Tab-separated table of C-alpha atoms in Angstrom:
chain	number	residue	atom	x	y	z
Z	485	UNK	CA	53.507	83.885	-19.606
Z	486	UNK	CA	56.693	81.563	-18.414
Z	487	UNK	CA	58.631	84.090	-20.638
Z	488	UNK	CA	58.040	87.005	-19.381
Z	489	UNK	CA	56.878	85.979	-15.856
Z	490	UNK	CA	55.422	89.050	-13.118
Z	491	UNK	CA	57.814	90.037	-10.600
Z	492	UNK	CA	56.738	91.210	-6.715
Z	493	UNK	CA	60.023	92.867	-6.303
Z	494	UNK	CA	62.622	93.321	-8.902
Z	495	UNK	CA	66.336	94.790	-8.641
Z	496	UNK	CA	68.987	94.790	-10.713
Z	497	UNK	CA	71.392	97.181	-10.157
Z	498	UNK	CA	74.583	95.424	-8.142
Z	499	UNK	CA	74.941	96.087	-4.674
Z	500	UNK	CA	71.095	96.558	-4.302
Z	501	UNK	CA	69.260	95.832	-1.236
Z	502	UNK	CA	65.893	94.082	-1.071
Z	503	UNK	CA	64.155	93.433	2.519
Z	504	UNK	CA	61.200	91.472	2.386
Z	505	UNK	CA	58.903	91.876	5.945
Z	506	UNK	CA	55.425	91.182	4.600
Z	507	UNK	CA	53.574	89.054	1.977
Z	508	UNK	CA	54.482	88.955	-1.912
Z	509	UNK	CA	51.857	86.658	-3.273
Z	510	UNK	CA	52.063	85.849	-7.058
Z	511	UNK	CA	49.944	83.579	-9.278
Z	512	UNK	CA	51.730	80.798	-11.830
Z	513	UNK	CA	54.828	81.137	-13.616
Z	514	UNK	CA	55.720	83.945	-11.773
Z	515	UNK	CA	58.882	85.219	-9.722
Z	516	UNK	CA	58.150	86.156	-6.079
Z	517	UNK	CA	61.792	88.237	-5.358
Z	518	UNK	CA	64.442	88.701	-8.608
Z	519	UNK	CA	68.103	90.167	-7.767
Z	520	UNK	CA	70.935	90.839	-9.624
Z	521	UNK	CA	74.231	91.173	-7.532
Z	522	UNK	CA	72.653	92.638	-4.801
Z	523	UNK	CA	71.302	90.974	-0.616
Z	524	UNK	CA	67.968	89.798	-0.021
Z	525	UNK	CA	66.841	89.533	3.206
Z	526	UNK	CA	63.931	87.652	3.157
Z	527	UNK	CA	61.788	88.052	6.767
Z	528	UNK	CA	58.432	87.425	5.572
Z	529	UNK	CA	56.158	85.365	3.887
Z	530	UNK	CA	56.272	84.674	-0.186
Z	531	UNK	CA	53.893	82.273	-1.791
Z	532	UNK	CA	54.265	81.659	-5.499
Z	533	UNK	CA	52.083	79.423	-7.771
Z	534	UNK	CA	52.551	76.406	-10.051
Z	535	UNK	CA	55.875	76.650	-12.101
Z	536	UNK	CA	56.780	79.973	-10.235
Z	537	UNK	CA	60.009	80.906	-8.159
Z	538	UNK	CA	60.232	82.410	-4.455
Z	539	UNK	CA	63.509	84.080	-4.751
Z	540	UNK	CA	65.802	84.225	-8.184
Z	541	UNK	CA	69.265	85.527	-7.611
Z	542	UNK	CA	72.074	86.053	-9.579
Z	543	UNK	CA	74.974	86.695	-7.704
Z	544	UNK	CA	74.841	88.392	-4.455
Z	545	UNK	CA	73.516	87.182	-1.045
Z	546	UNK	CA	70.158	85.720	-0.050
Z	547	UNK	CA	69.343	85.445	3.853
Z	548	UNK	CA	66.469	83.839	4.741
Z	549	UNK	CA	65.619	84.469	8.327
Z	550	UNK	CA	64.014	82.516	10.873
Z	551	UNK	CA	60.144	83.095	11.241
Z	552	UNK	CA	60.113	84.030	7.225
Z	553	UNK	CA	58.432	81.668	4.740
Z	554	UNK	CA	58.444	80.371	1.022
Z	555	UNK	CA	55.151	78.503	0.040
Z	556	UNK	CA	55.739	77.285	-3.811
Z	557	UNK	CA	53.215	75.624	-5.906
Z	558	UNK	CA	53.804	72.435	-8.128
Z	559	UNK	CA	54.872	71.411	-11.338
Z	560	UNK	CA	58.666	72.556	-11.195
Z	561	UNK	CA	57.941	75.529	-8.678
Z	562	UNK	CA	61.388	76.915	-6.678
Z	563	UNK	CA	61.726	77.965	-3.094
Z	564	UNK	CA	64.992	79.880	-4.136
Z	565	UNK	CA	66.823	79.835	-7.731
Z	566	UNK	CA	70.162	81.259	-7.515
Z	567	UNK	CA	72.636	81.123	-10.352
Z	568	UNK	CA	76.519	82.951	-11.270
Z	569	UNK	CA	78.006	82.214	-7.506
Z	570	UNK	CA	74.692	83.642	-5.533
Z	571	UNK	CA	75.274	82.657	-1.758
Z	572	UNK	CA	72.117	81.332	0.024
Z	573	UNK	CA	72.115	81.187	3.957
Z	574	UNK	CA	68.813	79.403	5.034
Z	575	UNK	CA	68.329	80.261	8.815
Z	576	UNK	CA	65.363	77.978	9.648
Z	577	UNK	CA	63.194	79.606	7.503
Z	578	UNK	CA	59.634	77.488	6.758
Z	579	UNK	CA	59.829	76.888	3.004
Z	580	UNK	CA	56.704	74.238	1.538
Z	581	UNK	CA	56.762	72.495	-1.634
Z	582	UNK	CA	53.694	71.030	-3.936
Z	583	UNK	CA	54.793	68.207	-5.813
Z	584	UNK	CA	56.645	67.679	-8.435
Z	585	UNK	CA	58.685	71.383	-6.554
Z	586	UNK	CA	62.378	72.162	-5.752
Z	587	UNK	CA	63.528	73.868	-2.726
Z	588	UNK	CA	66.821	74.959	-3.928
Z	589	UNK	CA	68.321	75.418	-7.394
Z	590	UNK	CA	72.032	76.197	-7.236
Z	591	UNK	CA	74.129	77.057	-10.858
Z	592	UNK	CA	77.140	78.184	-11.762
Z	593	UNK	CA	78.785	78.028	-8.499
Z	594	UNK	CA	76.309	79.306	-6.661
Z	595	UNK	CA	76.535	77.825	-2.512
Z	596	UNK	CA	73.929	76.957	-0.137
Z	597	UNK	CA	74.148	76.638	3.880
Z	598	UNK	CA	71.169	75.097	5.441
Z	599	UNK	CA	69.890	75.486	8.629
Z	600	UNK	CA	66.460	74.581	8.478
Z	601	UNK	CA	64.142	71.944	8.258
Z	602	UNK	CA	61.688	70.552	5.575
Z	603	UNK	CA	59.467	67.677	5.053
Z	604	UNK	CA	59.183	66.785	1.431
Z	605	UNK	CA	55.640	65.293	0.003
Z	606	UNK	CA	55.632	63.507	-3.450
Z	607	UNK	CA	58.481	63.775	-6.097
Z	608	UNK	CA	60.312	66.545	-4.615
Z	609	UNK	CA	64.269	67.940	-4.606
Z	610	UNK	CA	65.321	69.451	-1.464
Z	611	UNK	CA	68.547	70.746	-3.903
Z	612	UNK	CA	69.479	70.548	-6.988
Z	613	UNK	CA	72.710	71.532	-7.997
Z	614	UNK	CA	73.886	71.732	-11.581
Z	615	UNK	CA	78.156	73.615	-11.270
Z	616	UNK	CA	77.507	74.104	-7.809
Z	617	UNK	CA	79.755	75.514	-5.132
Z	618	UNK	CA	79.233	73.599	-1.916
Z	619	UNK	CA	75.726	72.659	-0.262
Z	620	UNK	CA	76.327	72.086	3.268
Z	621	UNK	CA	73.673	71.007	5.215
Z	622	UNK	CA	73.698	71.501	9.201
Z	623	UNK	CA	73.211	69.752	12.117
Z	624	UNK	CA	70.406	72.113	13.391
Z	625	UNK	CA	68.421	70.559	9.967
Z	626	UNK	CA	65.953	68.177	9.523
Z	627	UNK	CA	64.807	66.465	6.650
Z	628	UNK	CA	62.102	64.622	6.185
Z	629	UNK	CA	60.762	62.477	3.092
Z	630	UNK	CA	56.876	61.102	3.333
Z	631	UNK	CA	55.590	60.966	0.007
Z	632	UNK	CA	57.773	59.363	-2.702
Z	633	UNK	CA	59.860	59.691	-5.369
Z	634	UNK	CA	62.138	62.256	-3.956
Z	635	UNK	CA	65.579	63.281	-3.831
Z	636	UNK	CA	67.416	65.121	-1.065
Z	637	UNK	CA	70.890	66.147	-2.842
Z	638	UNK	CA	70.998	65.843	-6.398
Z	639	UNK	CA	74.423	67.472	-7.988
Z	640	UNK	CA	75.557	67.499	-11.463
Z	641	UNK	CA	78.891	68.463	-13.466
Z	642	UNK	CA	80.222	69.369	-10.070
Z	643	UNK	CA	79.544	70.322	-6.699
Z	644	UNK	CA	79.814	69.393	-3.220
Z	645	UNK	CA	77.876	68.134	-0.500
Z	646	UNK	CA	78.307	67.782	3.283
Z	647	UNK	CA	75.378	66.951	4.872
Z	648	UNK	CA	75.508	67.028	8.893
Z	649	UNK	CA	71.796	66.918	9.222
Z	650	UNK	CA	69.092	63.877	10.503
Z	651	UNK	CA	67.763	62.505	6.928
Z	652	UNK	CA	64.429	59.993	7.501
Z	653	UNK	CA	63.115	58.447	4.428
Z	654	UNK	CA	59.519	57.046	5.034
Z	655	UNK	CA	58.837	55.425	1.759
Z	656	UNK	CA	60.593	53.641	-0.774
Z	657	UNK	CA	61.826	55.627	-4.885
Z	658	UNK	CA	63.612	58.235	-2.248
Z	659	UNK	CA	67.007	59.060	-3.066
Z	660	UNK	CA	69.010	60.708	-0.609
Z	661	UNK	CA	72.183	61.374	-2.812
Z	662	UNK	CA	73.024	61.722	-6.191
Z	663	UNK	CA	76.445	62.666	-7.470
């Protein structure tokens, strides 16, 4: 049920600390990792469904470490929804998208810094930001568009971007950034 989605881990007690090492796999509509206020340290693998989230956080830290993984399904699936100033620090970590999926979702001030690669397929956002704080995007990155209809950046009623990574665009309805 989208409503009342089924959690792998759930915390949500501030100042709470959640390492992930191993696999969370959930089905559809469902929420790999929730936090409230408290770290994530994500170092292994989570693969969600269609329509389900890798990582919610509101508030707090999320650190996802190199060699760890997000694997989200389609139809509006999330790598990593963070909302209410949540700070996301993406150390190379493999995160895959099925269409129609978002890698980041960023509200309320919440801030990303990226420092990994992706490879977007068909009608993807690499981030969305809707209030953001500031998405900046490294020079260690790479991001890559082969299917189409996509958008790399897409901010709304505020928010910053400073992109320093390589951006290739291999087919046309590809957007790199909206503001």
């Amino acid at each position: 049920d989208i409503n009342n989605p089924s959690i792998g881990i759930y915390s949500s007690t501030s100042g709470n600390s959640i390492i992930n090492a191993n696999k969370i796999n959930t089905g559809d509509n469902s929420v790999g990792i929730y936090s409230k206020d408290g770290t994530v340290t994500q170092n292994g693998d989570i693969n969600t469904g269609n329509a389900g989230t890798g990582i919610y956080a509101s508030g707090g830290l999320v650190n996802l470490n190199n060699g760890s993984s997000i694997n989200v399904g389609s139809n509006e699936a999330v790598a990593v929804y963070a909302v209410n100033g949540a700070g996301i620090t993406n150390n190379n970590s493999g995160i895959t998208l099925g269409n129609k999926s978002i890698g980041f979702v960023l509200e309320s001030g919440s801030t990303l810094t990226n420092n990994g690669s992706i490879t977007l397929g068909d009608e993807n956002i690499f981030v969305y930001g809707n209030g953001a704080g500031t998405v900046t995007s490294s020079n260690l990155a790479a991001i890559s568009a082969t299917g189409s209809n996509n958008i790399v950046f897409y901010t709304v009623n505020g928010g910053n971007v400073v992109n320093n990574s390589s951006i290739t665009i291999l087919i046309r309805f590809n957007v790199l950034e909206s503001i």
